[in-house]
Amino acid sequence: MKIQLLKVPNAPSYSFSIRQDKIANINNRWHYHPEIELVHFHQGTGTQFVGDHIKRFYVDDIVLVGSNLPHYWRFDMPVDFIETASIPFSTVVHFAPDFWGEKFVDLSENRPIKAVLEKAGRGMLMSGKLKETIACEMAGLHHAEGPERIMTLMKILLLIYRSDEHTMLSSVGYQNSLLGSESDRINNIYEFTFNNFGTKIYLEQVAEISGMVPNSFCRYFKSRTGKTYLQFLTEIRVGHACKLLMDNNINLKEVCYESGFQNFSCFHRRFKELTGQSPVNYRLSVAG
């Protein structure tokens, strides 16, 4: 699966698009597009890939993805297929960097907007009060018409500029080099990992998938993702454990082994390192 350039459709009567996606338990794909993307996840959890950033995403996350920045939202398969709350649901805004005219963002008054669009080139995760405010503005944007659409989008960008309640995602030095065979290779690694994280994975196995010897594979993966393969694998396993812990009918040992950990003490230690909580406390916190 190559990294794909997607053409984002736009209605003739609008200069940018906003839509609500309801996707019943299917995975996205590793892709990029010239349009900037603002996405609000109302339902569904999973693993997000933004440039060289790999992390879990959760309900109510809001992310701004810059022009031509590769990204991929891989939704979890739900524990209970009947639960409608498991079906991914998101609001997505796409707009070209110059949809308001080539010289608009270069006007001195619009430097804040230009600054946000440049920062979006690394991907931005919103938090705190900023996230709550943007969620409300996006809800209004979905129903806005005429000049109000553009004004609301500008307001959102200005809110981001004036706040420090956001986290940069991909690294400062990230460059999109995942083209052609390189994209195939990293995607093969991702797919193998997602399909097999519940079992013991040997370094030789994943190195063979990538067409490399183990030492070369380790260097390659670290250079492409900014983390070791073991760190990546552990994040995937802990993320799966987080999903299982939401079901009180699954005991902790089952969560441990179904997530691919070989012993409970290792599971407990790695889980706390990544989440800041023990598995028991995490289950209590999500239960409310």
Short mmCIF file of C-alpha atoms in Angstrom, two decimals:
data_model
loop_
_atom_site.label_atom_id
_atom_site.label_comp_id
_atom_site.label_asym_id
_atom_site.label_seq_id
_atom_site.Cartn_x
_atom_site.Cartn_y
_atom_site.Cartn_z
CA MET A 1 0.00 0.00 0.00
CA LYS A 2 1.70 3.19 -1.20
CA ILE A 3 1.27 6.55 0.41
CA GLN A 4 -1.59 8.00 -1.60
CA LEU A 5 -2.29 11.48 -2.84
CA LEU A 6 -6.01 11.96 -2.28
CA LYS A 7 -8.20 14.37 -4.19
CA VAL A 8 -10.53 16.01 -1.70
CA PRO A 9 -13.93 16.71 -3.31
CA ASN A 10 -15.39 20.18 -2.94
CA ALA A 11 -18.96 21.25 -3.73
CA PRO A 12 -19.06 23.87 -6.53
CA SER A 13 -20.90 26.34 -4.31
CA TYR A 14 -18.30 26.24 -1.52
CA SER A 15 -14.64 27.27 -1.32
CA PHE A 16 -13.79 24.59 1.25
CA SER A 17 -15.43 21.42 2.53
CA ILE A 18 -16.82 20.29 5.86
CA ARG A 19 -18.42 16.91 6.31
CA GLN A 20 -19.37 14.41 8.99
CA ASP A 21 -18.01 10.91 8.49
CA LYS A 22 -19.74 7.87 9.94
CA ILE A 23 -17.60 4.89 9.07
CA ALA A 24 -18.64 1.49 10.38
CA ASN A 25 -15.42 -0.07 11.66
CA ILE A 26 -13.17 0.27 8.62
CA ASN A 27 -9.58 1.44 8.51
CA ASN A 28 -8.32 4.52 6.79
CA ARG A 29 -5.16 4.52 4.71
CA TRP A 30 -1.79 6.26 4.80
CA HIS A 31 -2.31 9.34 2.63
CA TYR A 32 -1.68 13.03 2.10
CA HIS A 33 -3.32 15.90 0.23
CA PRO A 34 -2.56 19.58 -0.43
CA GLU A 35 -5.59 20.64 1.62
CA ILE A 36 -5.16 21.39 5.31
CA GLU A 37 -7.30 19.11 7.49
CA LEU A 38 -9.04 19.85 10.79
CA VAL A 39 -10.67 16.79 12.33
CA HIS A 40 -12.77 16.31 15.47
CA PHE A 41 -13.31 12.70 16.61
CA HIS A 42 -16.77 12.38 18.20
CA GLN A 43 -16.72 8.57 18.47
CA GLY A 44 -14.07 5.95 17.93
CA THR A 45 -10.54 5.41 19.18
CA GLY A 46 -7.43 4.08 17.53
CA THR A 47 -3.87 4.81 16.49
CA GLN A 48 -2.92 7.97 14.65
CA PHE A 49 0.06 8.41 12.36
CA VAL A 50 0.96 12.03 11.56
CA GLY A 51 4.32 12.40 9.83
CA ASP A 52 6.73 10.52 12.10
CA HIS A 53 4.34 10.76 15.08
CA ILE A 54 2.60 7.57 16.25
CA LYS A 55 0.16 7.75 19.15
CA ARG A 56 -3.28 6.74 20.37
CA PHE A 57 -6.21 9.03 19.59
CA TYR A 58 -9.37 9.28 21.65
CA VAL A 59 -12.93 10.56 21.62
CA ASP A 60 -13.06 14.39 21.45
CA ASP A 61 -9.51 14.74 20.10
CA ILE A 62 -9.11 17.60 17.63
CA VAL A 63 -6.14 17.58 15.25
CA LEU A 64 -4.94 20.07 12.63
CA VAL A 65 -2.90 18.49 9.82
CA GLY A 66 -0.91 20.66 7.43
CA SER A 67 -0.71 20.62 3.65
CA ASN A 68 0.85 17.42 2.22
CA LEU A 69 1.61 16.02 5.69
CA PRO A 70 1.07 12.23 5.53
CA HIS A 71 -1.45 10.94 8.05
CA TYR A 72 -3.47 7.84 8.83
CA TRP A 73 -6.25 7.26 11.36
CA ARG A 74 -6.46 3.55 12.12
CA PHE A 75 -9.64 2.94 14.10
CA ASP A 76 -9.91 0.14 16.63
CA MET A 77 -12.22 -2.73 15.96
CA PRO A 78 -14.83 -2.50 18.73
CA VAL A 79 -15.04 -5.03 21.54
CA ASP A 80 -18.81 -5.12 21.09
CA PHE A 81 -19.87 -4.85 17.45
CA ILE A 82 -23.46 -4.12 18.45
CA GLU A 83 -22.63 -0.95 20.38
CA THR A 84 -23.35 2.05 18.15
CA ALA A 85 -20.92 4.06 20.30
CA SER A 86 -18.15 1.95 18.73
CA ILE A 87 -18.82 3.26 15.24
CA PRO A 88 -16.30 5.96 14.28
CA PHE A 89 -17.86 9.38 13.80
CA SER A 90 -15.94 12.57 13.06
CA THR A 91 -16.30 16.08 11.66
CA VAL A 92 -13.67 16.90 9.04
CA VAL A 93 -12.79 20.25 7.47
CA HIS A 94 -10.57 20.48 4.37
CA PHE A 95 -9.35 23.76 2.93
CA ALA A 96 -6.61 24.70 0.48
CA PRO A 97 -3.91 26.98 1.93
CA ASP A 98 -4.78 29.62 -0.68
CA PHE A 99 -8.55 29.08 -1.02
CA TRP A 100 -9.12 32.72 0.00
CA GLY A 101 -6.69 33.98 -2.66
CA GLU A 102 -2.95 33.68 -3.20
CA LYS A 103 -2.03 36.94 -1.43
CA PHE A 104 -4.53 36.82 1.44
CA VAL A 105 -2.32 35.16 4.06
CA ASP A 106 0.60 37.40 3.10
CA LEU A 107 -1.28 40.52 4.20
CA SER A 108 0.26 41.94 7.37
CA GLU A 109 -3.05 41.63 9.22
CA ASN A 110 -3.14 37.90 8.48
CA ARG A 111 0.27 36.95 9.82
CA PRO A 112 -1.34 35.02 12.71
CA ILE A 113 -3.25 32.84 10.23
CA LYS A 114 -0.11 32.24 8.17
CA ALA A 115 1.78 31.28 11.33
CA VAL A 116 -0.82 28.66 12.25
CA LEU A 117 -0.82 27.18 8.75
CA GLU A 118 2.96 26.87 8.91
CA LYS A 119 2.87 25.21 12.35
CA ALA A 120 0.22 22.82 11.05
CA GLY A 121 2.93 21.37 8.82
CA ARG A 122 3.96 19.26 11.83
CA GLY A 123 0.42 18.45 12.95
CA MET A 124 -1.19 19.94 16.07
CA LEU A 125 -3.27 18.27 18.80
CA MET A 126 -5.62 20.61 20.68
CA SER A 127 -6.26 20.39 24.42
CA GLY A 128 -8.03 22.06 27.34
CA LYS A 129 -10.34 25.01 26.85
CA LEU A 130 -9.07 25.52 23.30
CA LYS A 131 -10.32 22.08 22.30
CA GLU A 132 -13.75 22.73 23.81
CA THR A 133 -14.07 26.09 22.06
CA ILE A 134 -13.00 24.73 18.67
CA ALA A 135 -15.47 21.85 19.02
CA CYS A 136 -18.29 24.39 19.42
CA GLU A 137 -17.06 26.47 16.49
CA MET A 138 -16.82 23.39 14.26
CA ALA A 139 -20.39 22.46 15.14
CA GLY A 140 -21.48 25.92 14.04
CA LEU A 141 -19.32 25.79 10.94
CA HIS A 142 -21.13 22.66 9.79
CA HIS A 143 -24.38 24.64 9.50
CA ALA A 144 -22.95 28.03 8.47
CA GLU A 145 -23.61 29.59 5.06
CA GLY A 146 -22.14 32.43 3.03
CA PRO A 147 -19.40 34.64 4.51
CA GLU A 148 -20.06 33.17 7.95
CA ARG A 149 -18.34 29.95 6.86
CA ILE A 150 -15.07 31.73 6.08
CA MET A 151 -15.31 33.96 9.15
CA THR A 152 -15.82 30.94 11.42
CA LEU A 153 -12.85 29.11 9.93
CA MET A 154 -10.68 32.21 10.40
CA LYS A 155 -11.88 32.45 14.00
CA ILE A 156 -10.81 28.86 14.65
CA LEU A 157 -7.33 29.53 13.25
CA LEU A 158 -7.02 32.69 15.36
CA LEU A 159 -8.07 30.76 18.46
CA ILE A 160 -5.24 28.32 17.82
CA TYR A 161 -2.76 31.17 17.29
CA ARG A 162 -3.71 32.88 20.55
CA SER A 163 -3.53 29.74 22.68
CA ASP A 164 -0.73 27.50 23.87
CA GLU A 165 -3.12 24.61 24.54
CA HIS A 166 -1.84 22.47 21.72
CA THR A 167 0.90 19.92 21.16
CA MET A 168 3.06 19.60 18.07
CA LEU A 169 2.98 16.06 16.70
CA SER A 170 5.67 15.19 14.15
CA SER A 171 9.30 16.12 14.82
CA VAL A 172 10.89 19.41 13.76
CA GLY A 173 13.08 17.74 11.16
CA TYR A 174 10.40 15.50 9.64
CA GLN A 175 10.32 15.41 5.86
CA ASN A 176 7.89 13.40 3.74
CA SER A 177 10.17 10.84 2.13
CA LEU A 178 7.75 7.91 2.23
CA LEU A 179 7.25 7.60 -1.50
CA GLY A 180 7.13 4.53 -3.73
CA SER A 181 8.94 1.49 -2.35
CA GLU A 182 9.74 3.27 0.94
CA SER A 183 6.03 3.73 1.56
CA ASP A 184 5.38 0.08 0.75
CA ARG A 185 8.05 -0.98 3.22
CA ILE A 186 6.83 1.07 6.19
CA ASN A 187 3.22 0.10 5.48
CA ASN A 188 4.16 -3.59 5.39
CA ILE A 189 5.77 -3.15 8.80
CA TYR A 190 2.68 -1.39 10.18
CA GLU A 191 0.26 -3.98 8.79
CA PHE A 192 2.33 -6.91 10.05
CA THR A 193 2.46 -5.35 13.51
CA PHE A 194 -1.27 -4.62 13.71
CA ASN A 195 -2.09 -8.14 12.54
CA ASN A 196 0.29 -9.87 14.96
CA PHE A 197 0.81 -7.70 18.06
CA GLY A 198 -1.26 -10.15 20.13
CA THR A 199 1.39 -12.83 19.69
CA LYS A 200 5.14 -12.91 20.32
CA ILE A 201 6.91 -11.02 17.52
CA TYR A 202 10.56 -11.73 16.85
CA LEU A 203 12.81 -9.02 15.45
CA GLU A 204 13.91 -11.39 12.70
CA GLN A 205 10.30 -11.71 11.52
CA VAL A 206 9.64 -8.03 11.08
CA ALA A 207 13.11 -7.47 9.62
CA GLU A 208 12.33 -10.09 6.99
CA ILE A 209 9.05 -8.30 6.18
CA SER A 210 11.07 -5.15 5.51
CA GLY A 211 13.66 -6.99 3.42
CA MET A 212 16.51 -6.17 5.83
CA VAL A 213 18.74 -7.82 8.38
CA PRO A 214 17.77 -7.03 12.00
CA ASN A 215 20.45 -4.39 12.67
CA SER A 216 19.66 -2.50 9.46
CA PHE A 217 15.95 -2.73 10.17
CA CYS A 218 16.37 -1.23 13.65
CA ARG A 219 18.27 1.75 12.25
CA TYR A 220 15.76 2.17 9.41
CA PHE A 221 12.70 2.11 11.65
CA LYS A 222 14.21 4.56 14.16
CA SER A 223 15.15 6.97 11.35
CA ARG A 224 11.63 6.87 9.87
CA THR A 225 9.54 7.01 13.04
CA GLY A 226 11.78 8.57 15.69
CA LYS A 227 11.35 5.57 17.98
CA THR A 228 12.54 2.00 18.23
CA TYR A 229 10.40 -0.83 16.92
CA LEU A 230 9.98 -2.13 20.47
CA GLN A 231 8.64 1.26 21.58
CA PHE A 232 6.20 1.26 18.67
CA LEU A 233 5.06 -2.31 19.39
CA THR A 234 4.60 -1.53 23.08
CA GLU A 235 2.47 1.53 22.26
CA ILE A 236 0.23 -0.59 20.03
CA ARG A 237 -0.15 -3.24 22.73
CA VAL A 238 -0.87 -0.71 25.49
CA GLY A 239 -3.36 1.04 23.22
CA HIS A 240 -5.18 -2.25 22.67
CA ALA A 241 -5.13 -2.89 26.41
CA CYS A 242 -6.75 0.52 26.99
CA LYS A 243 -9.61 -0.51 24.74
CA LEU A 244 -10.05 -3.87 26.48
CA LEU A 245 -10.01 -2.25 29.93
CA MET A 246 -13.19 -0.39 29.04
CA ASP A 247 -15.00 -3.74 29.22
CA ASN A 248 -15.33 -4.73 32.89
CA ASN A 249 -16.10 -8.33 31.88
CA ILE A 250 -12.49 -8.89 30.78
CA ASN A 251 -10.16 -9.55 33.71
CA LEU A 252 -6.70 -7.98 33.91
CA LYS A 253 -4.78 -11.14 33.05
CA GLU A 254 -6.87 -11.61 29.93
CA VAL A 255 -6.18 -7.99 28.98
CA CYS A 256 -2.47 -8.59 29.49
CA TYR A 257 -2.18 -11.69 27.32
CA GLU A 258 -4.66 -10.64 24.65
CA SER A 259 -2.62 -7.46 24.17
CA GLY A 260 0.52 -9.46 23.46
CA PHE A 261 2.39 -9.15 26.77
CA GLN A 262 4.10 -12.31 27.96
CA ASN A 263 3.91 -11.64 31.71
CA PHE A 264 1.78 -9.51 34.00
CA SER A 265 4.58 -7.56 35.69
CA CYS A 266 5.91 -6.39 32.32
CA PHE A 267 2.39 -5.43 31.25
CA HIS A 268 1.80 -3.45 34.44
CA ARG A 269 5.14 -1.63 34.15
CA ARG A 270 4.82 -0.72 30.46
CA PHE A 271 1.20 0.32 30.86
CA LYS A 272 2.03 2.72 33.69
CA GLU A 273 5.03 4.13 31.80
CA LEU A 274 2.85 5.09 28.83
CA THR A 275 -0.41 6.11 30.52
CA GLY A 276 0.77 7.34 33.92
CA GLN A 277 -1.72 4.99 35.59
CA SER A 278 -1.87 1.36 36.59
CA PRO A 279 -4.29 -0.82 34.58
CA VAL A 280 -6.65 -0.93 37.59
CA ASN A 281 -6.68 2.85 38.01
CA TYR A 282 -7.12 3.33 34.27
CA ARG A 283 -10.18 1.08 34.31
CA LEU A 284 -11.61 3.04 37.25
CA SER A 285 -10.96 6.38 35.54
CA VAL A 286 -12.73 5.44 32.30
CA ALA A 287 -15.63 3.96 34.24
CA GLY A 288 -16.24 7.42 35.72
#
